[in-house]
Coordinates of N, CA and C in Angstrom, one line a residue:
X814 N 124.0 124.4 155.5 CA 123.2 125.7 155.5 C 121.9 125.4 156.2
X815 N 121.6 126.7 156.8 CA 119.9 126.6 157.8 C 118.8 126.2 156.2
X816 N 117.9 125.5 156.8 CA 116.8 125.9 156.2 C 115.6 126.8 156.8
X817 N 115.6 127.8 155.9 CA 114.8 129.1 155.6 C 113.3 128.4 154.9
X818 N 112.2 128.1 156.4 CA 110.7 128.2 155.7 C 109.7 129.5 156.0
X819 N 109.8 130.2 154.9 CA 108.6 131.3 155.1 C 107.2 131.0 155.5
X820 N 106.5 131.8 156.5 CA 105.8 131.9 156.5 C 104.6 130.7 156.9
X821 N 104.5 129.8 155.8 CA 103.2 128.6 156.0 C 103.9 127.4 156.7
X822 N 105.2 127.4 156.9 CA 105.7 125.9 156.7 C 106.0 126.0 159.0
X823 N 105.8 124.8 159.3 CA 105.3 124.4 160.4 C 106.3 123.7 160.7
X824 N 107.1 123.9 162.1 CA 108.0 123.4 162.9 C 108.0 122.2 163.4
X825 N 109.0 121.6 163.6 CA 108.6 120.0 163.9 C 108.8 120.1 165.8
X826 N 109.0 121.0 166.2 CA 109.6 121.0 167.4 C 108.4 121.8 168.6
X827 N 107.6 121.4 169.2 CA 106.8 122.3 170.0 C 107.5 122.8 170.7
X828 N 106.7 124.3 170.9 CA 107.1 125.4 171.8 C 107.4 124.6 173.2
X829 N 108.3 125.1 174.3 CA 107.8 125.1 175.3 C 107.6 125.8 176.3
X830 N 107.1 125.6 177.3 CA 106.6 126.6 178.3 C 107.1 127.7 178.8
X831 N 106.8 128.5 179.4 CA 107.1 129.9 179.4 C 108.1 129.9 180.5
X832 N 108.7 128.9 181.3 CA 109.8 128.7 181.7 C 110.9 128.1 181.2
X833 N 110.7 127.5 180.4 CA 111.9 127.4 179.2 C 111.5 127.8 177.8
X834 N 111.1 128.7 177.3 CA 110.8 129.3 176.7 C 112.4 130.3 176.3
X835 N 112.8 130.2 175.4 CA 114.4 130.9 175.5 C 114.2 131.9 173.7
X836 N 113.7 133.3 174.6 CA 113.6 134.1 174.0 C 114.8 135.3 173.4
X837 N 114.8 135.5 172.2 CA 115.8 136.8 171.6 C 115.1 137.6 171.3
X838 N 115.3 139.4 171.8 CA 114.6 140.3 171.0 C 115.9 141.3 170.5
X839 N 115.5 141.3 169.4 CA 116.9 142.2 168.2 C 116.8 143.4 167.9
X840 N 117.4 144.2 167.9 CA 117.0 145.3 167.3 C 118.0 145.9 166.9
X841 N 118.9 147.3 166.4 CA 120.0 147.7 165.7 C 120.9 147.8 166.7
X842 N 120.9 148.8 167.8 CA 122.0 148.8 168.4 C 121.5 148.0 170.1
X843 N 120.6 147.7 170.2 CA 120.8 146.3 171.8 C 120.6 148.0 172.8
X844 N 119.8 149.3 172.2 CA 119.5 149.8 173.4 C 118.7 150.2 173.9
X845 N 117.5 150.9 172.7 CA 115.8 151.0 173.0 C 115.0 149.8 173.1
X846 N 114.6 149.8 171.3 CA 113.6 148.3 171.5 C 113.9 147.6 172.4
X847 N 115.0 146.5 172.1 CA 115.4 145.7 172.3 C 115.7 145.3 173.9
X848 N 116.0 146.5 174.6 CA 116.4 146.4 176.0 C 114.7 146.7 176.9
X849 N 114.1 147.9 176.2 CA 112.8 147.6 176.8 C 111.9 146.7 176.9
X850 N 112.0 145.8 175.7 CA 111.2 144.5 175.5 C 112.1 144.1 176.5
X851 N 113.3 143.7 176.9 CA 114.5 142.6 177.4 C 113.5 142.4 179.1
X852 N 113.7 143.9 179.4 CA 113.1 144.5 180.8 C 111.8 143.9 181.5
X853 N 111.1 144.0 180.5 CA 109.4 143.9 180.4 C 109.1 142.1 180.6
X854 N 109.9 141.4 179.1 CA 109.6 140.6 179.7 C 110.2 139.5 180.3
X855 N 111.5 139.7 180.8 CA 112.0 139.6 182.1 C 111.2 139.5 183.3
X856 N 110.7 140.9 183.6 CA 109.7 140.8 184.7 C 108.5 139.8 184.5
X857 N 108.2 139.7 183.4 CA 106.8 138.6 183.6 C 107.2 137.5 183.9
X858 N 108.5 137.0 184.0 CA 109.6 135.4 184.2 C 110.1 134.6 182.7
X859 N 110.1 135.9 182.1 CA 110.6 135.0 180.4 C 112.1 134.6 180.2
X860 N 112.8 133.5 180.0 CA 114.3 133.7 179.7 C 114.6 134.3 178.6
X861 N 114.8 135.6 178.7 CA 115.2 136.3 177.8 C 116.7 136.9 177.6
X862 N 117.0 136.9 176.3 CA 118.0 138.0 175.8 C 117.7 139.0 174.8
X863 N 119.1 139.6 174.7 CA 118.4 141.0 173.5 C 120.1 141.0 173.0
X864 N 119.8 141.8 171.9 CA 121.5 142.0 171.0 C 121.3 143.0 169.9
X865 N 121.8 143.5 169.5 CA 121.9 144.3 168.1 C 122.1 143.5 167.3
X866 N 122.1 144.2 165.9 CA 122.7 143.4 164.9 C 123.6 144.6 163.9
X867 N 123.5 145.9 164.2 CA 124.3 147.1 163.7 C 125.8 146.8 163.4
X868 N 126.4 147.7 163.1 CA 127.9 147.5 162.2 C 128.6 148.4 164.4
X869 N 127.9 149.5 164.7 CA 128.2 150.2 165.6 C 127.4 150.4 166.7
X870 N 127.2 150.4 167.6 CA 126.0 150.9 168.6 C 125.9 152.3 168.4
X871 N 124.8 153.1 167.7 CA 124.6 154.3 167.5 C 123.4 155.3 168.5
X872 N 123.3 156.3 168.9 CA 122.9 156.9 169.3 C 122.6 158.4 169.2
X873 N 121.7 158.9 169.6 CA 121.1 160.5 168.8 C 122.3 161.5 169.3
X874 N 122.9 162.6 168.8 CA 123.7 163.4 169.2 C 123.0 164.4 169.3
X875 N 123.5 165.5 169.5 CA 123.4 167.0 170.0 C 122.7 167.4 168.4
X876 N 123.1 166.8 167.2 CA 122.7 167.3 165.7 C 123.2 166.1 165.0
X877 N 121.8 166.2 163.6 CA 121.4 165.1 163.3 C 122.8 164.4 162.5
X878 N 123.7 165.6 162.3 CA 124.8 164.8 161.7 C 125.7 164.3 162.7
X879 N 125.5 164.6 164.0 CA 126.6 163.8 165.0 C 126.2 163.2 165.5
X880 N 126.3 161.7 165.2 CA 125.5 160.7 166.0 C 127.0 160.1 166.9
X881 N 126.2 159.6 168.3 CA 127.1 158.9 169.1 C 127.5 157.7 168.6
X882 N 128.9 157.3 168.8 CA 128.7 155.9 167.9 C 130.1 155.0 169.2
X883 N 129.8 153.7 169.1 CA 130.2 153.4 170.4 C 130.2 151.7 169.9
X884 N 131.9 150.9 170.2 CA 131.7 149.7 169.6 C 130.7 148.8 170.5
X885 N 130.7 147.6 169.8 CA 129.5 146.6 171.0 C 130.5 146.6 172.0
X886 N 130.6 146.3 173.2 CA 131.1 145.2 174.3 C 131.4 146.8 175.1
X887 N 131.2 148.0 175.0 CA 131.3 149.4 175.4 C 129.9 149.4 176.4
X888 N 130.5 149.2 177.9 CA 129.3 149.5 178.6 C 128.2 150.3 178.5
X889 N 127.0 149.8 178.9 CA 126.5 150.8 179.4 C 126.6 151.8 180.2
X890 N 127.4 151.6 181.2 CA 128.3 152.7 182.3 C 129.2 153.2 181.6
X891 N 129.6 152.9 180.7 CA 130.6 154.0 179.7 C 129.8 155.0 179.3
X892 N 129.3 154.2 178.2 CA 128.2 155.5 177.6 C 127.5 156.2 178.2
X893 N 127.0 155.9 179.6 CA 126.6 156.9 180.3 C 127.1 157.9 180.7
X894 N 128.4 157.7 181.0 CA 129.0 158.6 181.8 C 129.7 159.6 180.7
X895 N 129.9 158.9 179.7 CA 130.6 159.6 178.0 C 129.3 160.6 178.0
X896 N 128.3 160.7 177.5 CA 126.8 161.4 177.5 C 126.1 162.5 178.8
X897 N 126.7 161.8 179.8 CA 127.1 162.7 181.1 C 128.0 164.1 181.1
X898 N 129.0 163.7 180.4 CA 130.1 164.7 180.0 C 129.8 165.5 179.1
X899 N 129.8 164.9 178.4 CA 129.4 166.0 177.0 C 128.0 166.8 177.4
X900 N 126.8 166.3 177.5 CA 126.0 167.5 177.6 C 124.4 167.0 179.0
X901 N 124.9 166.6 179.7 CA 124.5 166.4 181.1 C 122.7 166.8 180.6
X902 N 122.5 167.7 180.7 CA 121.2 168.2 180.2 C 120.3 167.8 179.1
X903 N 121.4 167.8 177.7 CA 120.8 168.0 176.4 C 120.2 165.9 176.2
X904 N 121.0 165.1 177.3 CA 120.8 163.9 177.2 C 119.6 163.2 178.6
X905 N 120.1 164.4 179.5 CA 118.4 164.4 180.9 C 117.1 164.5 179.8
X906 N 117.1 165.9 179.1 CA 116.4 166.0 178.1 C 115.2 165.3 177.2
X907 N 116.4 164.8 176.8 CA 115.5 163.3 175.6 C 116.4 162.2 175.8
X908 N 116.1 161.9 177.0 CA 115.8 160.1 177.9 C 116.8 159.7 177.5
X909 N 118.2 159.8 177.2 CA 118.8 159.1 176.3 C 119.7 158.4 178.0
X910 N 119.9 159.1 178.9 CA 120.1 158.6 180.5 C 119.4 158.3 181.1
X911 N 118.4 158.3 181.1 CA 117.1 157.8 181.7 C 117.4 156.2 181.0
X912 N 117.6 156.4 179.9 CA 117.2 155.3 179.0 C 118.7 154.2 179.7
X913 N 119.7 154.6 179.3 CA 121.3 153.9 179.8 C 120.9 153.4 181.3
X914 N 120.4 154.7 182.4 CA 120.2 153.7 183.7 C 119.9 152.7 183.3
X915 N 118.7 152.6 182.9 CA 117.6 151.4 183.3 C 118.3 150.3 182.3
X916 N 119.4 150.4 181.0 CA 119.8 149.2 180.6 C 121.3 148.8 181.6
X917 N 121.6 149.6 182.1 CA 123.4 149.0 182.8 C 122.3 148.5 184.0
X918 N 121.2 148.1 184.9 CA 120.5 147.7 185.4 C 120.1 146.6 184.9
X919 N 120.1 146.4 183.9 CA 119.8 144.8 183.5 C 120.8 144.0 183.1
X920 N 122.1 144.1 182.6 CA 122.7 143.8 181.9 C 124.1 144.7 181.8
X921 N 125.3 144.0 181.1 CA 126.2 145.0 181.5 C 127.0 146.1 179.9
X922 N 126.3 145.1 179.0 CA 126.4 145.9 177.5 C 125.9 145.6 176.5
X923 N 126.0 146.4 175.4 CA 124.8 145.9 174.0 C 126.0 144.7 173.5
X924 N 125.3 143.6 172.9 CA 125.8 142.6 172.3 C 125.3 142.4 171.3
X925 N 126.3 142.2 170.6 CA 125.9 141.6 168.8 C 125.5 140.8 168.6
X926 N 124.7 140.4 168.0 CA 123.8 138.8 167.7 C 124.7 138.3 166.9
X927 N 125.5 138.5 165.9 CA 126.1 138.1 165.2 C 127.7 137.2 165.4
X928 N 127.5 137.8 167.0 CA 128.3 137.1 167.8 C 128.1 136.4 168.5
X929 N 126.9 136.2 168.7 CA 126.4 135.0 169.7 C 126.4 133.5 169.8
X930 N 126.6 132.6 169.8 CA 126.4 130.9 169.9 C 125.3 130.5 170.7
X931 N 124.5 131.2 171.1 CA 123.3 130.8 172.1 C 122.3 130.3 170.6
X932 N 121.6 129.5 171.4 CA 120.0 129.3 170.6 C 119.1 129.5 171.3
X933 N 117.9 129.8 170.3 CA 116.4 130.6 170.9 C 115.6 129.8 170.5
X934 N 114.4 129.5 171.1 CA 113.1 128.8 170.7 C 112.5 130.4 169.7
X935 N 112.5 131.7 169.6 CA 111.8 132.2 169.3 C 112.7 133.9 169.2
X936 N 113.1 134.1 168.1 CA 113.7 135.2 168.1 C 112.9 136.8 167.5
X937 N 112.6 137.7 168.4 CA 111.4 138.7 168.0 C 112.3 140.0 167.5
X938 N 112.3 140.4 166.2 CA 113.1 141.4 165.7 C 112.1 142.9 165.6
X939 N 112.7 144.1 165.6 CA 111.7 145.0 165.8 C 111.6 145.7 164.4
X940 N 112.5 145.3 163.4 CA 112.4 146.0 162.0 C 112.8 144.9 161.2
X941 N 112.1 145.4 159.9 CA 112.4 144.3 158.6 C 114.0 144.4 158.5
X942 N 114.8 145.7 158.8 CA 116.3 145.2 158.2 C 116.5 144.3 159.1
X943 N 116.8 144.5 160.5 CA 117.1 143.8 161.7 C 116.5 142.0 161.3
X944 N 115.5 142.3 161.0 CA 114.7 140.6 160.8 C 115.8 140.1 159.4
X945 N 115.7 140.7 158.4 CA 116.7 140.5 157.3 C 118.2 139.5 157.6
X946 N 118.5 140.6 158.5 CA 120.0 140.5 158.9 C 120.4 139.3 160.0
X947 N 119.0 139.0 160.6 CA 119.0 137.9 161.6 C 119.2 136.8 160.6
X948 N 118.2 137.0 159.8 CA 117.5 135.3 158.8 C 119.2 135.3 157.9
X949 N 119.6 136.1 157.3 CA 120.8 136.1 156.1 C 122.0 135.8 157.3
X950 N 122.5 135.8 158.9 CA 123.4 135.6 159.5 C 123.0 134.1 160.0
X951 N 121.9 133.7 160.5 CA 121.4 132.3 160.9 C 121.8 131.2 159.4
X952 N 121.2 131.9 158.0 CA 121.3 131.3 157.3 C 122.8 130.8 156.7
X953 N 123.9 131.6 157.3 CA 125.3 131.4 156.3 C 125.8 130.3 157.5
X954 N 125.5 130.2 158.8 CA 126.1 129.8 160.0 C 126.5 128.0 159.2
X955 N 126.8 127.2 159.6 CA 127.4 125.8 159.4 C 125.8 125.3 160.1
X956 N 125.8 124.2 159.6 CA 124.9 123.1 160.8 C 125.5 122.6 161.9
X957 N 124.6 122.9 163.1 CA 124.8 122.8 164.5 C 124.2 121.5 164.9
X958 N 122.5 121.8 164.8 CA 121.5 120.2 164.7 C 120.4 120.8 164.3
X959 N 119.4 119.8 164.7 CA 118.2 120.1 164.1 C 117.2 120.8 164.4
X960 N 117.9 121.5 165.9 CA 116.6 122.7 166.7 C 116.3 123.8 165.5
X961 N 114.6 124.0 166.1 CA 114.1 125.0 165.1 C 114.2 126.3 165.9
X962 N 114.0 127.7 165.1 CA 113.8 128.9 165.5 C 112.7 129.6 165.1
X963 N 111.9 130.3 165.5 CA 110.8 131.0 164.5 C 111.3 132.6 165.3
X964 N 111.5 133.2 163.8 CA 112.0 135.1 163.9 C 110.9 135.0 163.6
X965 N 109.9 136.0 163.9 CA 109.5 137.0 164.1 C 109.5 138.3 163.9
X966 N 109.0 139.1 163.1 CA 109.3 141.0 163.2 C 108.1 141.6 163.4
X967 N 108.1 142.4 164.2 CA 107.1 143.3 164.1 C 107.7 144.6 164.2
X968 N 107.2 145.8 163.2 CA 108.1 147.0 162.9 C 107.6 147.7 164.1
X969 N 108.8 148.4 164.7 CA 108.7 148.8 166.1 C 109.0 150.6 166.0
X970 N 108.9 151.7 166.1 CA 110.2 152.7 165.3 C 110.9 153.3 166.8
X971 N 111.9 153.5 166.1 CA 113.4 153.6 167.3 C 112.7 155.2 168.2
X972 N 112.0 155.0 169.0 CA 111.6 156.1 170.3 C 111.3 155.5 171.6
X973 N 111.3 156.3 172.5 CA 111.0 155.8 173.5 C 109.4 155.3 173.6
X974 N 108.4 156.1 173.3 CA 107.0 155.6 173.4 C 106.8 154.3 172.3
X975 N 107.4 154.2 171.4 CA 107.3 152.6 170.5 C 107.7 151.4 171.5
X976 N 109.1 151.9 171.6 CA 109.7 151.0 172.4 C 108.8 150.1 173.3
X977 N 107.9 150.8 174.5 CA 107.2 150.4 175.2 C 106.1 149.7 174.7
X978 N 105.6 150.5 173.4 CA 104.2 149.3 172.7 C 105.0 148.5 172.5
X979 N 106.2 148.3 171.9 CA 106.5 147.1 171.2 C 106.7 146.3 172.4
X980 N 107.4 146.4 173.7 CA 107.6 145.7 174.6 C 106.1 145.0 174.8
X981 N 105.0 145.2 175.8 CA 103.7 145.1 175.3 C 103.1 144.1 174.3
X982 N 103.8 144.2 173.4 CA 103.1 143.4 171.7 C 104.3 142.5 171.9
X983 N 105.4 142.2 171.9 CA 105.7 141.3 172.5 C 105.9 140.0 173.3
X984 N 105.6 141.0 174.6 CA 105.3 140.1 176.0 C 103.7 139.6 175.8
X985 N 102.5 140.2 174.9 CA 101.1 139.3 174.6 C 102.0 138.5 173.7
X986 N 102.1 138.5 172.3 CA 102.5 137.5 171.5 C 103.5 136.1 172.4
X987 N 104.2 136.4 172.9 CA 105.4 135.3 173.7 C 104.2 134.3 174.4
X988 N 103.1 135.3 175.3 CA 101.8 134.6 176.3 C 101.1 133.7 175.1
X989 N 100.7 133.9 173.9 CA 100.1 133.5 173.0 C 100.4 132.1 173.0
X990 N 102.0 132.3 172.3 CA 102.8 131.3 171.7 C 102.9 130.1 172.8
X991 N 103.3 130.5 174.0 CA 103.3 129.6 175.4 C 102.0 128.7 175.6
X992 N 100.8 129.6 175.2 CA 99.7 129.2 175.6 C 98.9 127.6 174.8
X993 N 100.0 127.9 173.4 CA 99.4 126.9 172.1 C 99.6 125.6 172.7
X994 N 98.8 124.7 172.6 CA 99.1 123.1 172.9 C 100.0 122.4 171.6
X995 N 99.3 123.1 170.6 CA 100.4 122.6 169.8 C 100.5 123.7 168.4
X996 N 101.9 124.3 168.7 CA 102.6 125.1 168.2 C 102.4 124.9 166.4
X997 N 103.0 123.9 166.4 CA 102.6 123.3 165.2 C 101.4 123.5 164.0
X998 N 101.0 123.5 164.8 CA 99.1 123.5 164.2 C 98.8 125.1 163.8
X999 N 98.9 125.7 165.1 CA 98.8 126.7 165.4 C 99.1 128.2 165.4
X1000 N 100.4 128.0 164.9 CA 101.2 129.6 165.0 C 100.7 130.0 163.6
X1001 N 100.7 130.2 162.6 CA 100.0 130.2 161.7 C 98.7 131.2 162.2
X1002 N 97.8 130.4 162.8 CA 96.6 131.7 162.7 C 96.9 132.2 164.2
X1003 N 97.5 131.8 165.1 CA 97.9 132.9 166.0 C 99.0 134.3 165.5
X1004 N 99.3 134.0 164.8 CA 99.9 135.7 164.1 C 99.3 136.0 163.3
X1005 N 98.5 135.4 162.6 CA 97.2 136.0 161.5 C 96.5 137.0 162.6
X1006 N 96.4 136.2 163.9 CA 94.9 136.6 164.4 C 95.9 138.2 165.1
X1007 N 96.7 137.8 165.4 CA 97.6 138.4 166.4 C 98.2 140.0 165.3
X1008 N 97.9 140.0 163.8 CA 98.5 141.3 163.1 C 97.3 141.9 163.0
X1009 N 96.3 141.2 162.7 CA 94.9 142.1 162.8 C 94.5 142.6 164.1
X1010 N 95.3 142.2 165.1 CA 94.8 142.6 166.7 C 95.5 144.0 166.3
X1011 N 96.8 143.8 166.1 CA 98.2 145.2 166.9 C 98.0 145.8 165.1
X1012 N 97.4 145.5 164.2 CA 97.5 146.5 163.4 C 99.0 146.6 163.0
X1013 N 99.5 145.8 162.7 CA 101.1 146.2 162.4 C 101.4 144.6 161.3
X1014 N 101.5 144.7 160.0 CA 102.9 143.7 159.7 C 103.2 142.4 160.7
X1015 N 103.2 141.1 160.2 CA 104.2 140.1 160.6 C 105.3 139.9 159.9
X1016 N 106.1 139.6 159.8 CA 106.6 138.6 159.3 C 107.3 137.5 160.1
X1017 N 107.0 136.2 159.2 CA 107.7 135.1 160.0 C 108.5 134.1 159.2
X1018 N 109.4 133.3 159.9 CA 110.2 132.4 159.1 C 110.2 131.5 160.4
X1019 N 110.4 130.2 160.2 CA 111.3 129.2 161.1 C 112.7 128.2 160.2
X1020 N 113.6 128.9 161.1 CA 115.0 128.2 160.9 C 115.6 127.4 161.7
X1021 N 116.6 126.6 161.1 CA 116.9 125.6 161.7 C 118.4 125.8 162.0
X1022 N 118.9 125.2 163.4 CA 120.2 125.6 164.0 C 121.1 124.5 163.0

């Protein structure tokens, strides 16, 4: 089993640099938060990934009871063009194609975290379920070795204009963490200092692969 240290308990493993720095950002379905952070800090030179953690990739419909629903490994270029069809306008509208361009542009579909075998120096979740569901899937996994992870959440809410702060509050926190000589010591009051900056909730854990 992983061990799960909340909060106070200090990594044996220092960060490293913002070129190997092997970043996760999570969020439910791998299409707003998660792909706008993915984007953002990408472009600053981060190695990054992004993934859901949802049962389905879900999406806003035409009415609040029809939501799009679409399995993981279902393109981006699918869903675009599925959203295309059906209501060309009602989805120009509210960004939801605006939104698909810019992710089949980075990447070719939302992925499950729960399907993944990669490891992260640093996995950033955008909601407490999402952070939940990271730490309870990391935790049931078998032992791998003894690399550490530190999740991360900061509550993000699923819109286009969050998306972008959260990207933002991200890509500073990632600069932070890069910046520490020693992680160790440090991360601790760099997210103290760093929830009183953004006004928002931490929460943190570091687990072990």
């Amino acid at each position: 089993m992983l061990i799960r240290l909340e909060f106070y308990i200090k990594s044996d493993i220092k960060m490293p640099d913002k070129e190997n720095l092997k970043l996760a950002v999570i969020c439910s379905s791998n299409m707003n938060r998660s792909m706008e952070a993915h984007a953002f800090l990408s472009k600053k030179g981060y190695q990054v990934h992004s993934f859901g953690t949802g049962d389905k990739v879900k999406l806003p419909g035409t009415a609040p009871d029809r939501p799009n629903c679409y399995e993981f490994g279902t393109t981006y270029e699918e869903i675009y063009q599925d959203l295309l069809t059906k209501d060309r306008s009602f989805y120009t509208q509210n960004g939801l194609l605006h939104m698909l361009d810019r992710n089949r542009r980075i990447k070719n579909w939302p992925e499950k975290f729960q399907l993944s075998t990669e490891q992260f120096d640093v996995i950033f979740t955008c909601e407490e379920r999402v952070y939940d569901q990271v730490v309870e899937w990391l935790s049931s996994r078998s032992p791998v070795d003894t690399a550490s992870v530190h999740v991360i959440n900061i509550d993000i809410q699923d819109n286009h204009e969050e998306a972008t702060i959260g990207a933002f509050l991200f890509c500073e926190l990632a600069a932070l963490l890069t910046s520490s000589e020693d992680l160790d010591n440090d991360i601790d009051e760099l997210l103290n200092d760093f929830e009183t900056k953004c006004q928002r909730p931490i929460i943190h854990c570091v687990l072990f692969y």
